[in-house]
Coordinates of C-alpha atoms in Angstrom, one line a residue:
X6 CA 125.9 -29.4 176.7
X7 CA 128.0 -31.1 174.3
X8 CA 125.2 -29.8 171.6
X9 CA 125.6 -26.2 172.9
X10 CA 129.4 -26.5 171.6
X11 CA 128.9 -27.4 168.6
X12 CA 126.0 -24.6 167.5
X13 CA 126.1 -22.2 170.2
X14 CA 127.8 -18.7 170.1
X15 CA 131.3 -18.1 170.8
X16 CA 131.0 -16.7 174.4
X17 CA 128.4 -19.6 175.0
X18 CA 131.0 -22.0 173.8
X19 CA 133.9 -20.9 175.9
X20 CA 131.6 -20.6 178.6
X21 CA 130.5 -24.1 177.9
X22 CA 133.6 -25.7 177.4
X23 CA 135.1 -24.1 180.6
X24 CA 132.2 -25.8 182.8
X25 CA 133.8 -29.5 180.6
X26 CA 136.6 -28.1 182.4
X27 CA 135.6 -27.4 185.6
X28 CA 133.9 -31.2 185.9
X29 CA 137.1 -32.9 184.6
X30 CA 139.3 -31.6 187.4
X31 CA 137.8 -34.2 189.8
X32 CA 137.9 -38.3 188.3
X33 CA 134.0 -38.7 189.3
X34 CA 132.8 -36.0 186.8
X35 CA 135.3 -37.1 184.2
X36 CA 133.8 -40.2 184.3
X37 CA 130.8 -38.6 183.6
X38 CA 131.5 -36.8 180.7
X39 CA 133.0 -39.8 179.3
X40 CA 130.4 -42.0 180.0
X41 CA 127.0 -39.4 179.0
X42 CA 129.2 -38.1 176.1
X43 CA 129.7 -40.1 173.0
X44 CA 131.4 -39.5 169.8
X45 CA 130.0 -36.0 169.3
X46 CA 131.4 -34.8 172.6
X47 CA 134.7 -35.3 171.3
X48 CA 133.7 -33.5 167.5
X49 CA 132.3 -30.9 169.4
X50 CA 135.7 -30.3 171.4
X51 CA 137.8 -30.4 168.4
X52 CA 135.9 -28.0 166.1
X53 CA 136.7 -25.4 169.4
X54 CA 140.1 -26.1 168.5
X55 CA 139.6 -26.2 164.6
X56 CA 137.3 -23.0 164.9
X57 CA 139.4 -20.5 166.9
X58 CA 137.3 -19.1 169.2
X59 CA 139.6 -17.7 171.8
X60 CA 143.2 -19.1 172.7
X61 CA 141.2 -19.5 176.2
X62 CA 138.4 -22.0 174.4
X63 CA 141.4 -23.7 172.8
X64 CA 143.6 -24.0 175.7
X65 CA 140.4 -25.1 178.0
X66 CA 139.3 -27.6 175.3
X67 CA 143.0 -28.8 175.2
X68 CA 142.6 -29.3 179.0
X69 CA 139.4 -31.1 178.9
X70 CA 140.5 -33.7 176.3
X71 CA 144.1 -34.3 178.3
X72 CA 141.9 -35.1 181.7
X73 CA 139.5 -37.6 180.0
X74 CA 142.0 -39.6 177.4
X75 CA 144.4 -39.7 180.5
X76 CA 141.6 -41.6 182.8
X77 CA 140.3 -43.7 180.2
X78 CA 141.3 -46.0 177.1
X79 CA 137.7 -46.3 175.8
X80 CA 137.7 -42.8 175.8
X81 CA 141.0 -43.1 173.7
X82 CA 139.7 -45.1 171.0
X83 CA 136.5 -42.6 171.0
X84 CA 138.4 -39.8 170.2
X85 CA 140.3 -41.3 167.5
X86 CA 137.4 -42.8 165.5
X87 CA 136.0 -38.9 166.1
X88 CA 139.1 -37.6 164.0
X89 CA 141.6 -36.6 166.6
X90 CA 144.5 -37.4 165.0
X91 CA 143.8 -35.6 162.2
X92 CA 142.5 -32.5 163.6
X93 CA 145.9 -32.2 166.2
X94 CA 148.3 -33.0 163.3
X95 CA 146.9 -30.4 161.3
X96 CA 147.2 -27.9 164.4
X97 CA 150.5 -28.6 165.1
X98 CA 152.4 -26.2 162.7
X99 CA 150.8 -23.3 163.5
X100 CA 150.6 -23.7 167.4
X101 CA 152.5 -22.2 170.4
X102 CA 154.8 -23.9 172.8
X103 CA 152.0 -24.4 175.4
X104 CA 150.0 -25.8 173.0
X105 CA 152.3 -27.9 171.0
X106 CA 153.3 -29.4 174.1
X107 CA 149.6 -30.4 174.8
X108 CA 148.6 -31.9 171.1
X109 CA 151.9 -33.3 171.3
X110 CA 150.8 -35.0 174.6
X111 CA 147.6 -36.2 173.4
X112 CA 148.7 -37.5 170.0
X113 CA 151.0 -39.7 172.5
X114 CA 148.0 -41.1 174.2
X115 CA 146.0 -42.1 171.5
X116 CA 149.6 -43.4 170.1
X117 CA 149.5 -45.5 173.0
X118 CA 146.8 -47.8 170.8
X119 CA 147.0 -49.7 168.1
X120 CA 144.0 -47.7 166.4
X121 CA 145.9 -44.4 167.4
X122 CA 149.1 -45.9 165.4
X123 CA 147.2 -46.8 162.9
X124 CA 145.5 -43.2 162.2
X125 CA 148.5 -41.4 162.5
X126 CA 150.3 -43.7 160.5
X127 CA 147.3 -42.9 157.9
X128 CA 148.1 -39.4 157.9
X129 CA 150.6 -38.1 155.3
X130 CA 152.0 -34.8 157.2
X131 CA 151.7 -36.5 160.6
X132 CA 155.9 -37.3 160.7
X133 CA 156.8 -34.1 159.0
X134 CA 154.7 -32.0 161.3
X135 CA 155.9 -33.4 164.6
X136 CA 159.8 -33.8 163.0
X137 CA 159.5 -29.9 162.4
X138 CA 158.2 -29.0 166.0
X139 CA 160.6 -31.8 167.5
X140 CA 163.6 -30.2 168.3
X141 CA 162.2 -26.4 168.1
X142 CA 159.5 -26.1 170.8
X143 CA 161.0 -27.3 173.9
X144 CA 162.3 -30.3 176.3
X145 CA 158.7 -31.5 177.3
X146 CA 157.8 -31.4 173.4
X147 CA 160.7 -33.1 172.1
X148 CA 160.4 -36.1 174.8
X149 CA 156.6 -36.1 173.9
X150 CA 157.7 -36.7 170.3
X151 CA 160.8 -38.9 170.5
X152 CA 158.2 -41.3 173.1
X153 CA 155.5 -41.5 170.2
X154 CA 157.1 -41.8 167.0
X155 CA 159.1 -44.5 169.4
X156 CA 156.0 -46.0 169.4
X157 CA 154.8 -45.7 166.1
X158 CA 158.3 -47.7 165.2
X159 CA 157.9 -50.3 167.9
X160 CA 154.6 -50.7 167.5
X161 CA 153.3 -50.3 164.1
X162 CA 150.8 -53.8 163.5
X163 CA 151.1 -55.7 160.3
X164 CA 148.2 -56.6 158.3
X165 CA 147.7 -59.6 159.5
X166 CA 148.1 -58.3 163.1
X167 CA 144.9 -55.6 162.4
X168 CA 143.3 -58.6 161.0
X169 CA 143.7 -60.2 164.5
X170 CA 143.1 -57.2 166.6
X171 CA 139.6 -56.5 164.9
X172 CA 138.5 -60.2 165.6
X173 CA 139.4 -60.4 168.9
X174 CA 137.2 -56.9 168.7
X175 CA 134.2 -58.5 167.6
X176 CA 134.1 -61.1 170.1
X177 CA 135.7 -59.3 173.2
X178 CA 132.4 -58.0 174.6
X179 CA 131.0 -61.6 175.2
X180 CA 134.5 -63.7 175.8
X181 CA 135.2 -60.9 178.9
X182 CA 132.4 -62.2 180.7
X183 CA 134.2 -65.2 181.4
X184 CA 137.1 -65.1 184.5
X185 CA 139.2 -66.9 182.4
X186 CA 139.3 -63.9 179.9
X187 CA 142.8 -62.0 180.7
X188 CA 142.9 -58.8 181.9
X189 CA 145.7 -57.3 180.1
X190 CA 143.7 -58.2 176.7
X191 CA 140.9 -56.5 178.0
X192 CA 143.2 -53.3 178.7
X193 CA 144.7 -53.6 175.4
X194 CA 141.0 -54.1 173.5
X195 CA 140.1 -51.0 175.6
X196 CA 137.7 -53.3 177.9
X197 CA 139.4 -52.1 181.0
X198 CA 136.0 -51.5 182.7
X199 CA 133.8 -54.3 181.7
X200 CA 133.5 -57.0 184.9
X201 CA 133.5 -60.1 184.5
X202 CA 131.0 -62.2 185.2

């Protein structure tokens, strides 16, 4: 299905992407999606945005991404490496309250990682483009932004510290095996789900 959004028709796109929505309102077919679904399920969700279709595809795509970054961090990190950041940032000028209000949310939760720092950090306009909407959108938006760029501030690794982070990487998969391996690195590594052994 995630194939049918990227090359289908319009009306079999929004059709398709409100079935992604329809799953993702109960947490056993979200985890589905997330786990059949790959990189290109999240491309294919953001060129809906990117392309237009209908405000409906957009607001449903929207939907769909806010349900499955929300249940999981691995689905987090998936989304950023799929270009995320970038594709929201670049939305944000032009979009409505409602819609503002949700990029603004999901920036926030890929914000929540260091990787999502990181990319936004990477991005020239991102600051400008959320300092612009801030204060001009609404309540909801503005805590939204204030809570991310907080953040980005608080948060924002050092060399050294992405130097760390992308060891600890490497190795996570095989050091979580063992019960001495703590939890809350595995949550921060985005490991949340891998048992240990």
């Amino acid at each position: 299905m995630a194939t049918i959004l990227r090359i289908g028709s319009s009306e079999t796109r929004l059709c398709t992407v409100s079935i992604f929505e329809k799953m993702g309102e109960t947490d056993h077919h979200c985890n589905l999606l997330i786990q059949d679904h790959g990189i290109d399920f999240f491309k294919s969700l953001l060129e809906v945005l990117t392309d237009e279709i209908s405000e409906k595809a957009s607001s449903c795509a929207l939907k769909v991404l806010i349900k499955i970054l929300k249940v999981s961090k691995k689905s987090r990190l998936k989304a950023i490496e799929a270009g995320a950041i970038c594709t929201l940032i670049e939305l944000v000028p032009d979009s409505t309250r409602s819609k503002c209000e949700k990029i603004m949310y999901l920036i926030k939760l890929m914000c929540e990682s260091a990787d999502g720092r990181l990319a936004f950090a990477e991005q020239a306009v991102g600051i400008a483009a959320v300092s612009e909407k801030l204060l001009n959108v609404s309540d909801a938006a503005t805590k939204i932004g204030v809570k991310f760029l907080w953040l980005l501030c608080n948060f924002n690794p050092t060399q050294k510290e992405r130097v760390v982070v992308n060891i600890l990487k490497l190795h996570a998969n095989s050091w979580s095996r063992y019960p001495c391996f703590p939890r809350e690195m595995k949550e921060y590594l985005g490991l949340g789900g891998v048992p240990c052994a």
